[in-house]
CSV table of C-alpha atoms in Angstrom, one decimal:
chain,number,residue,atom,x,y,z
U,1,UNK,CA,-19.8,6.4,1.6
U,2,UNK,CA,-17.2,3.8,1.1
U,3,UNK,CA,-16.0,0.6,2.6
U,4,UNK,CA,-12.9,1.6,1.9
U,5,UNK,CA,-11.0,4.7,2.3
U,6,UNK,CA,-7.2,4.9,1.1
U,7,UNK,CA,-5.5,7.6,2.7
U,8,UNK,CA,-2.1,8.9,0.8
U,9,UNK,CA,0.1,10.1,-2.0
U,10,UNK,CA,-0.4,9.6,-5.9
U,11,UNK,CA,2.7,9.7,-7.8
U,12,UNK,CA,3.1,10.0,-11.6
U,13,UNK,CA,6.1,7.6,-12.3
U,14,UNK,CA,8.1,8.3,-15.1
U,15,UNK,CA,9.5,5.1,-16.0
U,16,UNK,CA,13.1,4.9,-17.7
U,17,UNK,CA,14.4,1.7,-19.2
U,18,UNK,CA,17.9,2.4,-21.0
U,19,UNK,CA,17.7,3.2,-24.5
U,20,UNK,CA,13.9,3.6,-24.7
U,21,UNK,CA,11.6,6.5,-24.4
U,22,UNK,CA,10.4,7.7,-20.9
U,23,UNK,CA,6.9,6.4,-20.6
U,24,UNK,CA,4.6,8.2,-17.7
U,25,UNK,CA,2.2,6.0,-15.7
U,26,UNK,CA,0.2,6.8,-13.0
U,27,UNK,CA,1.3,5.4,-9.7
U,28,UNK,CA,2.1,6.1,-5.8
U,29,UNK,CA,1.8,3.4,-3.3
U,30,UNK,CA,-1.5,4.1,-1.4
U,31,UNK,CA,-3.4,5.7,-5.0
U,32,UNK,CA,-2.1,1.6,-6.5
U,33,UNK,CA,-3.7,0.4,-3.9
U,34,UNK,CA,-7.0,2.0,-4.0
U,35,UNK,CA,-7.1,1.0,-7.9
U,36,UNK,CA,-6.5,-2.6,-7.0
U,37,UNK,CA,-9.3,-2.6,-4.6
U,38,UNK,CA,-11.5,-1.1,-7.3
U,39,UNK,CA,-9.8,-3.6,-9.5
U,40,UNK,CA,-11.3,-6.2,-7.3
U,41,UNK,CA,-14.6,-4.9,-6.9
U,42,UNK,CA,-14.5,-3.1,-3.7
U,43,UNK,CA,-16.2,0.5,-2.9
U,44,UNK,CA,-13.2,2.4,-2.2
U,45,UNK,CA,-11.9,5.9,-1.6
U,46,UNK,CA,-9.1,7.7,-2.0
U,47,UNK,CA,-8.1,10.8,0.2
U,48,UNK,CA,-4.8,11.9,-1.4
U,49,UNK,CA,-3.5,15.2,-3.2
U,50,UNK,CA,-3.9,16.2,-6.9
U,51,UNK,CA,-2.6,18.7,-8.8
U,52,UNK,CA,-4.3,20.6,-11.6
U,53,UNK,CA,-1.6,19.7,-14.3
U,54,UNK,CA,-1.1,16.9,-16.4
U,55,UNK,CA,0.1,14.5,-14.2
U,56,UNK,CA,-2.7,15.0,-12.0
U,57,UNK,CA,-4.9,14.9,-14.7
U,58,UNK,CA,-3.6,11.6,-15.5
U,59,UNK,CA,-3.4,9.8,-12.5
U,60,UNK,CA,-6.9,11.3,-12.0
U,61,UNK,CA,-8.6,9.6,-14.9
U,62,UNK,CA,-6.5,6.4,-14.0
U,63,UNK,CA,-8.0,5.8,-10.7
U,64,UNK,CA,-11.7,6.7,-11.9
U,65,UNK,CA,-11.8,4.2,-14.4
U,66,UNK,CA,-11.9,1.9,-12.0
U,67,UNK,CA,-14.3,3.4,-9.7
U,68,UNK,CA,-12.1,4.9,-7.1
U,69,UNK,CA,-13.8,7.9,-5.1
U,70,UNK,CA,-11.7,10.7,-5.1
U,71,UNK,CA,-11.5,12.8,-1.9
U,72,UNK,CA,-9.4,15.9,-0.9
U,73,UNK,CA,-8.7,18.6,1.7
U,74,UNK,CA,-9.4,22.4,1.1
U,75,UNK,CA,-5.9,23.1,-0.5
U,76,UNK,CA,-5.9,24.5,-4.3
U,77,UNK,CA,-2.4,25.2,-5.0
U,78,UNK,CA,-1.2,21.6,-4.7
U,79,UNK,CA,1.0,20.0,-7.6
U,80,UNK,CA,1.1,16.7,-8.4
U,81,UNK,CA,4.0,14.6,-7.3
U,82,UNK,CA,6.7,12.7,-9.8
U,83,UNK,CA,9.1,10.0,-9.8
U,84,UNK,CA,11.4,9.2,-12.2
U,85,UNK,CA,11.4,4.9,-11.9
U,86,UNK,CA,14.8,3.7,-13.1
U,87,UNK,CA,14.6,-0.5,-14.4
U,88,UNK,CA,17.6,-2.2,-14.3
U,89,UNK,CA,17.6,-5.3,-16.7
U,90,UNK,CA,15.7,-7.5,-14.7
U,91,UNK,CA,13.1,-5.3,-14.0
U,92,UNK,CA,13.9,-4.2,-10.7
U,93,UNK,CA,12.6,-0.3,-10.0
U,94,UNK,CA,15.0,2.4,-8.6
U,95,UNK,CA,13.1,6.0,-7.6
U,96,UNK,CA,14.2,9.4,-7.6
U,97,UNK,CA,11.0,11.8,-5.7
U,98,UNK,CA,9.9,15.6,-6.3
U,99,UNK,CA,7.4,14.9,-3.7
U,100,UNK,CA,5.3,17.0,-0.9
U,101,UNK,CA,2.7,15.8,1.0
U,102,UNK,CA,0.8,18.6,3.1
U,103,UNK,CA,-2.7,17.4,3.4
U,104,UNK,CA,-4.3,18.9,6.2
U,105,UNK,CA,-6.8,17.2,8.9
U,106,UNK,CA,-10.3,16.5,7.1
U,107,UNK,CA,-13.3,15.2,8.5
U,108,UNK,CA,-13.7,11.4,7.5
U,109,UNK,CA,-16.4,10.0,5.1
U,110,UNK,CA,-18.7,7.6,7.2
U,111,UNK,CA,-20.0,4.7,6.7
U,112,UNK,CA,-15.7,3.0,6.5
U,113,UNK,CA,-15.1,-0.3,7.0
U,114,UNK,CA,-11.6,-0.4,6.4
U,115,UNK,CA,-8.9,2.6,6.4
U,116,UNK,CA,-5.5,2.0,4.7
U,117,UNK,CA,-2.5,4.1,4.7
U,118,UNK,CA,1.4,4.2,4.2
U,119,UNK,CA,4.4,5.3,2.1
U,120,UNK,CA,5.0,8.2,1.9
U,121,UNK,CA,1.8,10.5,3.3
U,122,UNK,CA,1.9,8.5,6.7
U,123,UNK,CA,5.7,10.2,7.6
U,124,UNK,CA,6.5,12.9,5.6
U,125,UNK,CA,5.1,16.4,7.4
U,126,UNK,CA,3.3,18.5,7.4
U,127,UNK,CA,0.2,16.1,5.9
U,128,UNK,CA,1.4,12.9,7.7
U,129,UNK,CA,0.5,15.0,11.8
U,130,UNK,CA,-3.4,14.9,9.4
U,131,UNK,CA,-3.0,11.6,8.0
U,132,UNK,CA,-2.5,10.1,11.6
U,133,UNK,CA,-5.7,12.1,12.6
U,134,UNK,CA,-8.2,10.9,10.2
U,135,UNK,CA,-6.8,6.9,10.9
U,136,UNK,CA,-7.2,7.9,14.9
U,137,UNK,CA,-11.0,9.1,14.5
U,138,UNK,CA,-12.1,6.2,12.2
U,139,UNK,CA,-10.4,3.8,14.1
U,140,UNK,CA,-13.5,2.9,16.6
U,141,UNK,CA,-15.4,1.7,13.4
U,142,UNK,CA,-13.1,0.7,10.9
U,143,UNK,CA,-10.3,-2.1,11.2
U,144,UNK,CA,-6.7,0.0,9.9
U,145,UNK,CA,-4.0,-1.5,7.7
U,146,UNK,CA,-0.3,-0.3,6.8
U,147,UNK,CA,2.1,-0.5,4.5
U,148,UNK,CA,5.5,1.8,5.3
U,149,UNK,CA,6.9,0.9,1.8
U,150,UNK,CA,10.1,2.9,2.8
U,151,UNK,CA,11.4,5.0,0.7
U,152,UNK,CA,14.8,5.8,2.5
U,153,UNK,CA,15.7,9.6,0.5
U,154,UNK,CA,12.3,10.8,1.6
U,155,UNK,CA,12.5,9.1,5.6
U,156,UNK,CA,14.6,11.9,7.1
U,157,UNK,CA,17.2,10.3,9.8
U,158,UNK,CA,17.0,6.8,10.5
U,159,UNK,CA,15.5,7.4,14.3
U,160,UNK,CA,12.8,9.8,13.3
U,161,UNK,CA,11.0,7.5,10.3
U,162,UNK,CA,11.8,4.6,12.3
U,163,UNK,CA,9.5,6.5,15.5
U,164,UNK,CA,6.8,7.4,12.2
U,165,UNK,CA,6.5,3.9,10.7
U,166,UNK,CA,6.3,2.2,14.6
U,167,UNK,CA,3.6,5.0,15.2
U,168,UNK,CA,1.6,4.0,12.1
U,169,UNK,CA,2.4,0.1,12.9
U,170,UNK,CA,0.7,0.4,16.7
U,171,UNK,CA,-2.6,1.9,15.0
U,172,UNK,CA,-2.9,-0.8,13.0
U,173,UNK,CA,-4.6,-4.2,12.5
U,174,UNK,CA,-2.8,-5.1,9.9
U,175,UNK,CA,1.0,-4.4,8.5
U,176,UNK,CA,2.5,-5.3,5.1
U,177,UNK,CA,5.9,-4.7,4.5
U,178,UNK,CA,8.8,-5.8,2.2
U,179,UNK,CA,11.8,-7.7,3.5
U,180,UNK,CA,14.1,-4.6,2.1
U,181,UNK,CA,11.5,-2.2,4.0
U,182,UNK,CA,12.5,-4.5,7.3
U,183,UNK,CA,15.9,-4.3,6.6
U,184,UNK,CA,16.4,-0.1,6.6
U,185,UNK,CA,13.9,0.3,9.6
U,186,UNK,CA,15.8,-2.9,11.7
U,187,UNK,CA,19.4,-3.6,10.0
U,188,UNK,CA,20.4,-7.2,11.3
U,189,UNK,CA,17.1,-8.2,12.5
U,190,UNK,CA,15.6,-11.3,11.7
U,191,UNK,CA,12.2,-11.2,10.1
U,192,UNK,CA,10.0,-12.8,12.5
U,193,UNK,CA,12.0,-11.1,15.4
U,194,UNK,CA,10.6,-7.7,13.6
U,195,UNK,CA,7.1,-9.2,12.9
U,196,UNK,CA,6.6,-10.2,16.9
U,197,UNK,CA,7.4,-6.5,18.0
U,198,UNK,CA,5.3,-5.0,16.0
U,199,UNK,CA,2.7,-7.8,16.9
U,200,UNK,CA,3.1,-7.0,20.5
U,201,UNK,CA,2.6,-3.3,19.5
U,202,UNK,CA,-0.9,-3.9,18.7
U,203,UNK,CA,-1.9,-5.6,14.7
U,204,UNK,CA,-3.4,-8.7,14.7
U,205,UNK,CA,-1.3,-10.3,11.7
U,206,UNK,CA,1.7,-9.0,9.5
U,207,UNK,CA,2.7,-9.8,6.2
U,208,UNK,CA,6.3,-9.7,5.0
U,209,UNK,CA,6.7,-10.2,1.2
U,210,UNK,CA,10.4,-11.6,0.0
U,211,UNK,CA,10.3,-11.0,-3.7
U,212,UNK,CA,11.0,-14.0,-5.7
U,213,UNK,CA,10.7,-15.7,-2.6
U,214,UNK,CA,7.4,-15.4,-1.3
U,215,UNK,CA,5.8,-14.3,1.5
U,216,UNK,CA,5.0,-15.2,4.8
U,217,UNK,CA,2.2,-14.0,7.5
U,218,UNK,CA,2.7,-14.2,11.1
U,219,UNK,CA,-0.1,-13.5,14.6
U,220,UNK,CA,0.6,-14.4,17.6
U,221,UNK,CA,0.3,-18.0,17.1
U,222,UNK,CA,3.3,-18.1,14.6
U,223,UNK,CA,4.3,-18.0,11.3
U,224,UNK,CA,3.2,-19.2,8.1
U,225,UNK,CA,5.2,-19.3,4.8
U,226,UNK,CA,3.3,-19.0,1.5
U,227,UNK,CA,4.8,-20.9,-1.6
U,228,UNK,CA,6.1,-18.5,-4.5
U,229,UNK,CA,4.4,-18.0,-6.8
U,230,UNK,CA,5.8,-18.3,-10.7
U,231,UNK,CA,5.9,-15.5,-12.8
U,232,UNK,CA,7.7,-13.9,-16.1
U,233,UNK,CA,8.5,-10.3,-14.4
U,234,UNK,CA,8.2,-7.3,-16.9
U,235,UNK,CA,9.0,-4.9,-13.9
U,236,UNK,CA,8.4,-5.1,-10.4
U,237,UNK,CA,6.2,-1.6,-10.3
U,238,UNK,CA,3.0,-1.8,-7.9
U,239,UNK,CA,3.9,-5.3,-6.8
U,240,UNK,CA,3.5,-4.9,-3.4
U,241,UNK,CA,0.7,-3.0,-3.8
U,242,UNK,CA,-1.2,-5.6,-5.7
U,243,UNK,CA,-0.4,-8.0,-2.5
U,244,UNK,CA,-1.6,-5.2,-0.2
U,245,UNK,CA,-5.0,-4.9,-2.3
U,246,UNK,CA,-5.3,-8.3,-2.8
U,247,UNK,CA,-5.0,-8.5,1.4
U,248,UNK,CA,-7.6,-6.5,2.1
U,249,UNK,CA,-10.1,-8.5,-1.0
U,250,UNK,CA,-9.6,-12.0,0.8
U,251,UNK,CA,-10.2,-10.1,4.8
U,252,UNK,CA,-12.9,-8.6,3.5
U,253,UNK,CA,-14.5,-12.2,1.8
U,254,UNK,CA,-13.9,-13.5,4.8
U,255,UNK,CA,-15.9,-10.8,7.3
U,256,UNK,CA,-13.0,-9.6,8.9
U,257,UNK,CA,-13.0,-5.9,8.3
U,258,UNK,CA,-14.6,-3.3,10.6
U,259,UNK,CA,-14.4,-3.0,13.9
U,260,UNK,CA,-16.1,-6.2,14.8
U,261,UNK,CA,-14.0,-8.1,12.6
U,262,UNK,CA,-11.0,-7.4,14.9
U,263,UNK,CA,-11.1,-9.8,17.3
U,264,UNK,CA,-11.3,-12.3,14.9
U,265,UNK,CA,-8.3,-11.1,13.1
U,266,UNK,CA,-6.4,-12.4,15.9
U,267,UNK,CA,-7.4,-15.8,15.6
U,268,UNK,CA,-6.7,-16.7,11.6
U,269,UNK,CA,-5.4,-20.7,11.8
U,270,UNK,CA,-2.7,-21.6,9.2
U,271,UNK,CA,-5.1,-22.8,6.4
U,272,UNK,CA,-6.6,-19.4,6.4
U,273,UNK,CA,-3.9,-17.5,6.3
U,274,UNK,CA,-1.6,-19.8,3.5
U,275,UNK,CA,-5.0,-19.0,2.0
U,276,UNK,CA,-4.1,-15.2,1.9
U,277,UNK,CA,-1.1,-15.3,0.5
U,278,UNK,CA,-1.8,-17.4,-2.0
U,279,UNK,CA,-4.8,-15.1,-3.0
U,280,UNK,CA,-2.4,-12.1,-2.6
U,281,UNK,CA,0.9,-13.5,-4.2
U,282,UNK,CA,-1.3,-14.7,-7.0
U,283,UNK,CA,-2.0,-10.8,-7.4
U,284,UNK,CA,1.1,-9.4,-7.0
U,285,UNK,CA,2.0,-12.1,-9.9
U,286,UNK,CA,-0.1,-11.0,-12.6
U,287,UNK,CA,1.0,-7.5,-11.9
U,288,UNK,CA,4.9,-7.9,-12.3
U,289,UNK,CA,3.8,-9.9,-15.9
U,290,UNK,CA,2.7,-6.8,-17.1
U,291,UNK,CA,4.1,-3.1,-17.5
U,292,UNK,CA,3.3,-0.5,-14.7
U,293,UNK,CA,1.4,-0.9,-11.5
U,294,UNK,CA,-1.3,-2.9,-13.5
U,295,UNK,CA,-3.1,-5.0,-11.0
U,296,UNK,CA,-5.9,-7.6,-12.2
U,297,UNK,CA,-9.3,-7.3,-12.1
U,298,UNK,CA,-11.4,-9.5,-10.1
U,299,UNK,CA,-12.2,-12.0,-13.4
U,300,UNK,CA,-8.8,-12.4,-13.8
U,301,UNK,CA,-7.0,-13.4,-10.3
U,302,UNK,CA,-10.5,-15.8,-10.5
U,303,UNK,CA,-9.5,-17.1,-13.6
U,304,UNK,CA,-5.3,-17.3,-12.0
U,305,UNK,CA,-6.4,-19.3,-8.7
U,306,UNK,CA,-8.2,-21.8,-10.5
């Protein structure tokens, strides 16, 4: 039993910086999120896919060490997934995927407060028709976030993700995505003009992270910028997952996850939510300081808010 239950793909990035030695480190969008909500204290769960290699192995360890759960479905002959993670010299990550995702329809743990899911797993088929399923059953008890994080080589054509990610969008309660993520699924579109569809679709609030720039959060009673937050980037790996974890820690403090924490999810005022993203850019801070999706521990985003 778990307040939280992460549902998605681990990834073993292989990071390559120009003239130094490929270094592996466990990764994947939804698996970095579980870690950081174990990072932060929170019971969590990860359904995903593992294989029995070295990779698996490794990402495996990883996410125990903080106290993530590890679920799975029936399937044995699973490998793990790669990605070779290409810096440029500011730190900025390129991805290349040997990737499958074929999880098949489980029954959920109970006892979940909070599902999250994305990347990856929530569009790529066959796993992502028993993805959807798990989120649709738990749904009644558990609030639902989602983070597309879209990776354009693995979307397919641009009609068919774009149907996937607004799928995943009207389940949900709450959406993070990046600005670059908004600008493959809606070229031309302003921001906010993207953040009120998917509002009128269904979540409650959606966050839109801008890089060096911020972040903003906007419901249906408007929009609210966050001030950047400084930071010396080592690489930009797990950054928005950091944010996403970081999210669900300050909803969470603040009683607003499981279902009868919906409703009040629609009604966050501006202090509440500048709040937030100050919590979670403060997060997603410490991470890009450091090498790898390497979010902080609960001691140390304390100890970074003051």
């Amino acid at each position: 039993m778990s307040d939280f239950l992460v549902i998605g793909e681990c990834v073993a990035d292989i990071v390559r910086t120009p003239g130094e030695p490929d270094v592996p480190h466990p990764g994947g969008s939804p698996a970095n999120v579980a870690y950081g909500l174990a990072r932060l204290g929170r019971d969590t769960a990860l359904l995903t896919q593992l294989g029995d290699d070295p990779s698996g192995k490794l990402i495996g360890d990883h996410l125990r060490s903080a106290g993530v759960a590890l679920l799975a479905d029936a399937q044995h002959d699973v490998r793990t997934p790669t990605a070779v993670v290409t810096l440029d010299g500011q730190g900025a990550a390129r991805y290349d995927f040997d990737i499958a995702w074929t999880l098949e329809e489980v029954e959920p743990p109970a006892g979940v407060r909070h599902v999250h899911l994305g990347s990856i797993a929530a569009v790529t088929e066959p796993g992502a028709t028993g993805t959807v399923a798990v989120v649709e059953r738990l749904r009644a008890a558990a609030t639902v976030s989602y983070d597309p994080n879209v990776r354009p080589e693995l979307m397919g054509a641009h009609a068919e993700g774009l149907a996937a990610v607004e799928r995943c969008v009207a389940l949900s309660d709450v959406v993070k995505a990046s600005d670059e993520d908004i600008a493959w699924l809606h070229p031309g579109q302003p921001l906010a003009a993207v953040a009120a569809r998917w509002l009128a679709a269904g979540p409650a609030v959606v966050f839109v992270t801008m890089g060096a720039q911020g972040a903003a959060a906007f419901t249906a009673g408007g929009q609210v910028t966050g001030t950047p937050v400084p930071a010396e980037v080592v690489d930009t790996v797990g950054a928005g997952d950091s944010f996403m974890s970081a999210v669900l820690d300050a909803l969470t403090e603040l009683g607003l996850t499981g279902a009868a924490g919906r409703t009040a999810l629609g009604a966050l005022d501006t202090d509440t939510l500048a709040g937030i993203l100050r919590h979670a850019g403060t997060a997603a801070a410490i991470t890009v300081s450091r090498a790898g999706a390497n979010p902080p521990t609960t001691d140390e985003l304390r100890a970074a808010l003051g």
